[in-house]
XYZ file of C-alpha atoms in Angstrom:
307
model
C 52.492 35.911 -71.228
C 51.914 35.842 -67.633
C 51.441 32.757 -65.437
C 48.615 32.978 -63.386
C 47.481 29.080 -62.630
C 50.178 26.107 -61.439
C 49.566 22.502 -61.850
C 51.724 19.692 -60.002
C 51.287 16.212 -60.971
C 53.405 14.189 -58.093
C 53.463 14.693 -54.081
C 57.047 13.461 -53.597
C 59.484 15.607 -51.608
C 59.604 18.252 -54.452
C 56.011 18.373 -55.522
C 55.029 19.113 -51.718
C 58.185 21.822 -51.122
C 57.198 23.447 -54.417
C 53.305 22.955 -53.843
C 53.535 24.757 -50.242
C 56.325 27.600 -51.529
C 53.410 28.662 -54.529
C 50.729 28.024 -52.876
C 51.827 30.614 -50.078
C 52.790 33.222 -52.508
C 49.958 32.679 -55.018
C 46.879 31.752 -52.781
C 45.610 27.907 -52.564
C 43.195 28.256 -55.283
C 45.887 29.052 -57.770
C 47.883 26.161 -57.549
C 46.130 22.839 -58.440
C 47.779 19.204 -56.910
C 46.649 16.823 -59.632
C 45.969 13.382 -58.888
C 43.011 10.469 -59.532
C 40.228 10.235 -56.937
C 41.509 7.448 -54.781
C 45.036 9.506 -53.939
C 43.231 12.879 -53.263
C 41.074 10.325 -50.851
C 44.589 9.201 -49.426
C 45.499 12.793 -48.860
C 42.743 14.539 -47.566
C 42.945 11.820 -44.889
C 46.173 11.173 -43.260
C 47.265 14.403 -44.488
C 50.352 15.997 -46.148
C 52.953 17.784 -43.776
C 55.661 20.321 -44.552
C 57.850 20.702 -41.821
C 55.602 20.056 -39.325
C 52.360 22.226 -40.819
C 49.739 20.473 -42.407
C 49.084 21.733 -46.034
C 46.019 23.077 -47.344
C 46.170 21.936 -50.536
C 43.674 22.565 -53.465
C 43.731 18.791 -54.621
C 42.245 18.435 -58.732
C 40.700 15.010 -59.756
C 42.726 14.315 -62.818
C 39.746 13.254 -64.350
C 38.124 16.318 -64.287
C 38.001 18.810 -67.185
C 39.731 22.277 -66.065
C 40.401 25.223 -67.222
C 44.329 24.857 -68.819
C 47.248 25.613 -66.420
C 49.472 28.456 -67.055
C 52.390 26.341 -65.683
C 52.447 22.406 -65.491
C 55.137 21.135 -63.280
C 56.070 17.427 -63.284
C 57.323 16.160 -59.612
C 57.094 12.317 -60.370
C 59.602 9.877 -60.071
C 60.647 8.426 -63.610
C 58.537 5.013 -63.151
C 55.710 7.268 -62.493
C 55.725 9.515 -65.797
C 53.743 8.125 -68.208
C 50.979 7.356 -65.577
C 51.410 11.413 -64.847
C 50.989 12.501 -68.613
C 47.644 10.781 -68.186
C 46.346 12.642 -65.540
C 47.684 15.611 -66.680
C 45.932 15.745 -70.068
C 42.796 18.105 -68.788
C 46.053 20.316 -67.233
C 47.358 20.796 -71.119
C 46.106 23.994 -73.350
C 48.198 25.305 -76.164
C 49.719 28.190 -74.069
C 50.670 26.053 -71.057
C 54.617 26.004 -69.999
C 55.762 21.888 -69.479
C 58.736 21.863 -67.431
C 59.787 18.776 -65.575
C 61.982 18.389 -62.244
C 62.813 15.036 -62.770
C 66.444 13.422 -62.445
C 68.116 12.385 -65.356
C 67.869 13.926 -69.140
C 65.147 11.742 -69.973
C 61.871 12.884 -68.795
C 61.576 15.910 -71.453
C 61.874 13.641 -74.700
C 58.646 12.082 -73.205
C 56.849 14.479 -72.228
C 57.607 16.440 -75.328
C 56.167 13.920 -77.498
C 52.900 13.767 -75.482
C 52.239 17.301 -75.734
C 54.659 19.276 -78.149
C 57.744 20.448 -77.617
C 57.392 24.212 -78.225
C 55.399 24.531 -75.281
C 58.335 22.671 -72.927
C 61.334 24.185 -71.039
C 64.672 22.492 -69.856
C 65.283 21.949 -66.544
C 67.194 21.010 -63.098
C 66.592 21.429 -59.515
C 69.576 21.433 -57.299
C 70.122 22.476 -53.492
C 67.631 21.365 -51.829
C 67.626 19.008 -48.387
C 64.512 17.917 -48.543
C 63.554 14.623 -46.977
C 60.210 13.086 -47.050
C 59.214 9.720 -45.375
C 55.567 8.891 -45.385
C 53.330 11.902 -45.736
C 55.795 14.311 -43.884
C 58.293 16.387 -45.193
C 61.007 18.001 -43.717
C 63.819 20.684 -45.490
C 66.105 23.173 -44.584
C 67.067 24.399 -48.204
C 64.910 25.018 -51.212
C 67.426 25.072 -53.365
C 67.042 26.524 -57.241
C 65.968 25.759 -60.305
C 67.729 26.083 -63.548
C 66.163 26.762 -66.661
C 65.696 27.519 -70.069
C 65.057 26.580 -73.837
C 66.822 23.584 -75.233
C 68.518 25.985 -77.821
C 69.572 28.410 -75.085
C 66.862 31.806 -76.466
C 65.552 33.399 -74.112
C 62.128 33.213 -75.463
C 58.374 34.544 -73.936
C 58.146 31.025 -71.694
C 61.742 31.669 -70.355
C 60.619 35.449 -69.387
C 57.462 34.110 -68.059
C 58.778 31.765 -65.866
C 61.518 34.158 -64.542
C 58.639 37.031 -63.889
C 57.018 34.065 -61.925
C 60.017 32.926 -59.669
C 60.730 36.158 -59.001
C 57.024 36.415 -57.820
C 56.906 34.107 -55.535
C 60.428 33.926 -54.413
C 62.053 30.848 -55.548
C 65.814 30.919 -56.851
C 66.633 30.568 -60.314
C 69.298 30.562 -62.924
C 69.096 30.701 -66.522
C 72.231 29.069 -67.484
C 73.926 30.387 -70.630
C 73.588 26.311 -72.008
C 70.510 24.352 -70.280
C 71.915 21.117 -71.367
C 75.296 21.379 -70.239
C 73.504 22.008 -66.588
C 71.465 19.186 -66.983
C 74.373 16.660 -67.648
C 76.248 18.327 -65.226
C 73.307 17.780 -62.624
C 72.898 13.837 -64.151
C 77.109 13.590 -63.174
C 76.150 14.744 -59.391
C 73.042 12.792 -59.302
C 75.171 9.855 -60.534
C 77.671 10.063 -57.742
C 75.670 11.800 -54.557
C 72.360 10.084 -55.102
C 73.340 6.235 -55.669
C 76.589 6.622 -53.322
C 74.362 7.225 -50.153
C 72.154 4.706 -51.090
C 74.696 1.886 -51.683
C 76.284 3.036 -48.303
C 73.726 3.995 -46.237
C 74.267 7.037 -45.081
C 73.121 10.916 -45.482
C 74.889 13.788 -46.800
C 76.934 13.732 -43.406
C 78.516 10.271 -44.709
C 80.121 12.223 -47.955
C 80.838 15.112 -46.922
C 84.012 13.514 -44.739
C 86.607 12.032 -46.758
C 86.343 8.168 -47.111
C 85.428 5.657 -49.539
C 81.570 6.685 -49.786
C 82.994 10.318 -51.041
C 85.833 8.652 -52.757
C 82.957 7.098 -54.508
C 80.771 9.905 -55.692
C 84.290 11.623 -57.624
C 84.133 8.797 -59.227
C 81.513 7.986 -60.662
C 81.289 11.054 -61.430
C 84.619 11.213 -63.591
C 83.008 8.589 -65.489
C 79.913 10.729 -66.066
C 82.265 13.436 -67.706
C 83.924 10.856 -69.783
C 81.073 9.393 -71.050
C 79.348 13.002 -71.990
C 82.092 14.199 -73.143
C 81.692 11.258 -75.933
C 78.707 12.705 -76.587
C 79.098 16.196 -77.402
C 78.642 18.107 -74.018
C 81.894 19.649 -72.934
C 81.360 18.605 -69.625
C 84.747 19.092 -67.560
C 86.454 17.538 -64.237
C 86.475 20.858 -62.290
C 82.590 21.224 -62.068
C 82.872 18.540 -59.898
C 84.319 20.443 -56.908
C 81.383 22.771 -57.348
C 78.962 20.237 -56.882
C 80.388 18.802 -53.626
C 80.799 22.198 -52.371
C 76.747 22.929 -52.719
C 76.759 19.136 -51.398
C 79.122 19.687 -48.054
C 76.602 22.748 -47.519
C 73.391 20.650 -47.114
C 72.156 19.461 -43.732
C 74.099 16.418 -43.024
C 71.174 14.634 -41.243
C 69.229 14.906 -44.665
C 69.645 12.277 -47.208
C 69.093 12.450 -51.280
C 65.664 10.853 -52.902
C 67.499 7.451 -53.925
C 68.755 6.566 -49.836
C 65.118 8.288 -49.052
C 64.156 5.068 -51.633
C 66.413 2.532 -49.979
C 65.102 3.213 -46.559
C 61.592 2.948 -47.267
C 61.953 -0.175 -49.642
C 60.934 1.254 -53.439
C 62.228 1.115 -56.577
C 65.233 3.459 -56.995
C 66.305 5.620 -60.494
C 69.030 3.371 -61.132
C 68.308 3.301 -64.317
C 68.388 6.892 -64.837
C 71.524 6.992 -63.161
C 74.286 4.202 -63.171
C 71.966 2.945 -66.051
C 72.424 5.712 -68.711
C 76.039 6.326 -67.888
C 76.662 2.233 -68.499
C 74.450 2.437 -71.482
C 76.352 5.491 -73.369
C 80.090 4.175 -71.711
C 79.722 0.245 -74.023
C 78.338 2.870 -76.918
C 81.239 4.905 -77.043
C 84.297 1.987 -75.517
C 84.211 4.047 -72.229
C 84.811 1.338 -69.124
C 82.680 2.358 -66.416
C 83.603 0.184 -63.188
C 82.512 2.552 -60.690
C 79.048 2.832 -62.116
C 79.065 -1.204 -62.734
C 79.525 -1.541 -58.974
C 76.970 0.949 -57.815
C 74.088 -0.299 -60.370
C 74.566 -4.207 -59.410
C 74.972 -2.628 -55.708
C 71.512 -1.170 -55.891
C 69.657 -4.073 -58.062
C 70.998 -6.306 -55.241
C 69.324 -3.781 -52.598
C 65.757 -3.680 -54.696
C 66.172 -7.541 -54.848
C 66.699 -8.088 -50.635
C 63.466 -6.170 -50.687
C 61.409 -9.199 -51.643
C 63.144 -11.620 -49.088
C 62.270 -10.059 -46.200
């Protein structure tokens, strides 16, 4: 199994980084930006920009029937999904790969159910500093991707998608347990991501001690608590390693929820602050750090409306 053909449904910070990183290495035509008539209009005309270069993007009407993508790579935020499943139905054949760089641990039930799990890997991006406002994006760090099957074998997709990043350059991992990572990436996202919105700052803000750092440890103590009730040995001291990648990042950059906050959408609160509240009244885990940061940031989305 080789992957020869990428498809990215989403043109957030992500889906433009990763767009522009394969489409260099592969050639334009082989990586396809999927999206419905009236958003490739948008985009051919004010343009997308990657740190400062206008990309040449070979845009797909999702409409259109095509030829099955060797690789299908969701870039979406979570309120977006189920309108990107749509459009990404002509993307879908039975040997494509699914993998999906979404926050949170929710995004793969979903999209596993619309197309069939055997053809999906499990995933996290980490690392990164990118920062996109309007149609330009800006990033210092690419950051990596973890990755693998949900049962940990390292199975033709998993080899496939290794020969590919290796290809074309991007870091990897494949984690000896994929979901372990990806609760351990839902604990940073739960105290990094919400804490710079709610204080309004970039990384620079938590990367000095103060309450906004104080903040992110923890919440993110709570995250370990709570998935520790629910099987996944998560432990305290991965938390250092997180702020260390963290503390490394440019501290003018800023994580996708304050990138929300600023520009007045919807944030992943309940991906975030949300699931962790959720699972902590399941399981008789209080979770006052994560109570404060999700009324925090429904107060936020609500201000939105009265100005």
């Amino acid at each position: 199994m080789e992957i020869r053909t990428v498809a990215i449904v989403g043109l957030g910070a992500l889906g433009i980084m990763y767009g522009k990183h394969l489409a260099d290495h592969l050639g334009k035509d082989a990586v396809r930006i999927v999206a419905d008539r009236n958003r490739i209009e948008r985009y051919e005309k004010e343009g997308i920009f990657c740190n400062g270069e206008r990309c040449d993007f070979h845009y797909v009407d999702a409409n259109d029937q095509a030829e099955p993508a060797g690789l299908l790579i969701f870039t979406v935020k979570f309120n977006g999904l189920q309108g990107a499943i749509e459009s990404a139905r002509n993307q879908v054949g039975p040997n494509t790969i699914l993998i999906s760089f979404l926050n949170g641990i929710s995004s793969e039930q979903l999209i596993g159910e619309a197309f069939g799990f055997d053809q999906l890997l499990y995933c996290i991006v980490a690392g990164m500093d990118a920062s996109k406002i309007g149609n330009q994006l800006t990033y210092t760090k690419i950051g990596f991707v973890s990755f693998g099957e949900r049962d940990d074998t390292r199975s033709e997709k998993v080899a496939a998608l290794q020969q590919l990043f290796e290809r074309t350059e991007i870091p990897y991992e494949i984690p000896e347990h994929i979901m372990h990572k990806m609760w351990s990436k839902l604990m940073v996202n739960t105290g990094v991501n919400q804490s710079t919105a709610v204080f309004e700052t970039g990384y620079g803000g938590i990367q000095v001690p103060g309450k906004p750092r104080d903040t992110v440890i923890a919440a993110m103590k709570e995250v370990v608590k709570v998935a520790n009730a629910e099987g996944v040995p998560l432990r305290e001291d991965e938390i250092a390693g997180w702020l260390k990648i963290n503390d490394e990042l440019n501290p003018e950059g800023m994580p996708s929820m304050r990138q929300d906050t600023l520009q007045h959408r919807r944030t992943e609160v309940d991906l975030f602050a949300g699931t962790i509240r959720q699972l902590g009244k399941k399981h008789g885990i209080p979770t006052p750090v994560n109570d404060f940061l999700y009324e925090r940031l429904r107060a936020i989305e609500a201000s939105y409306a009265k100005e």
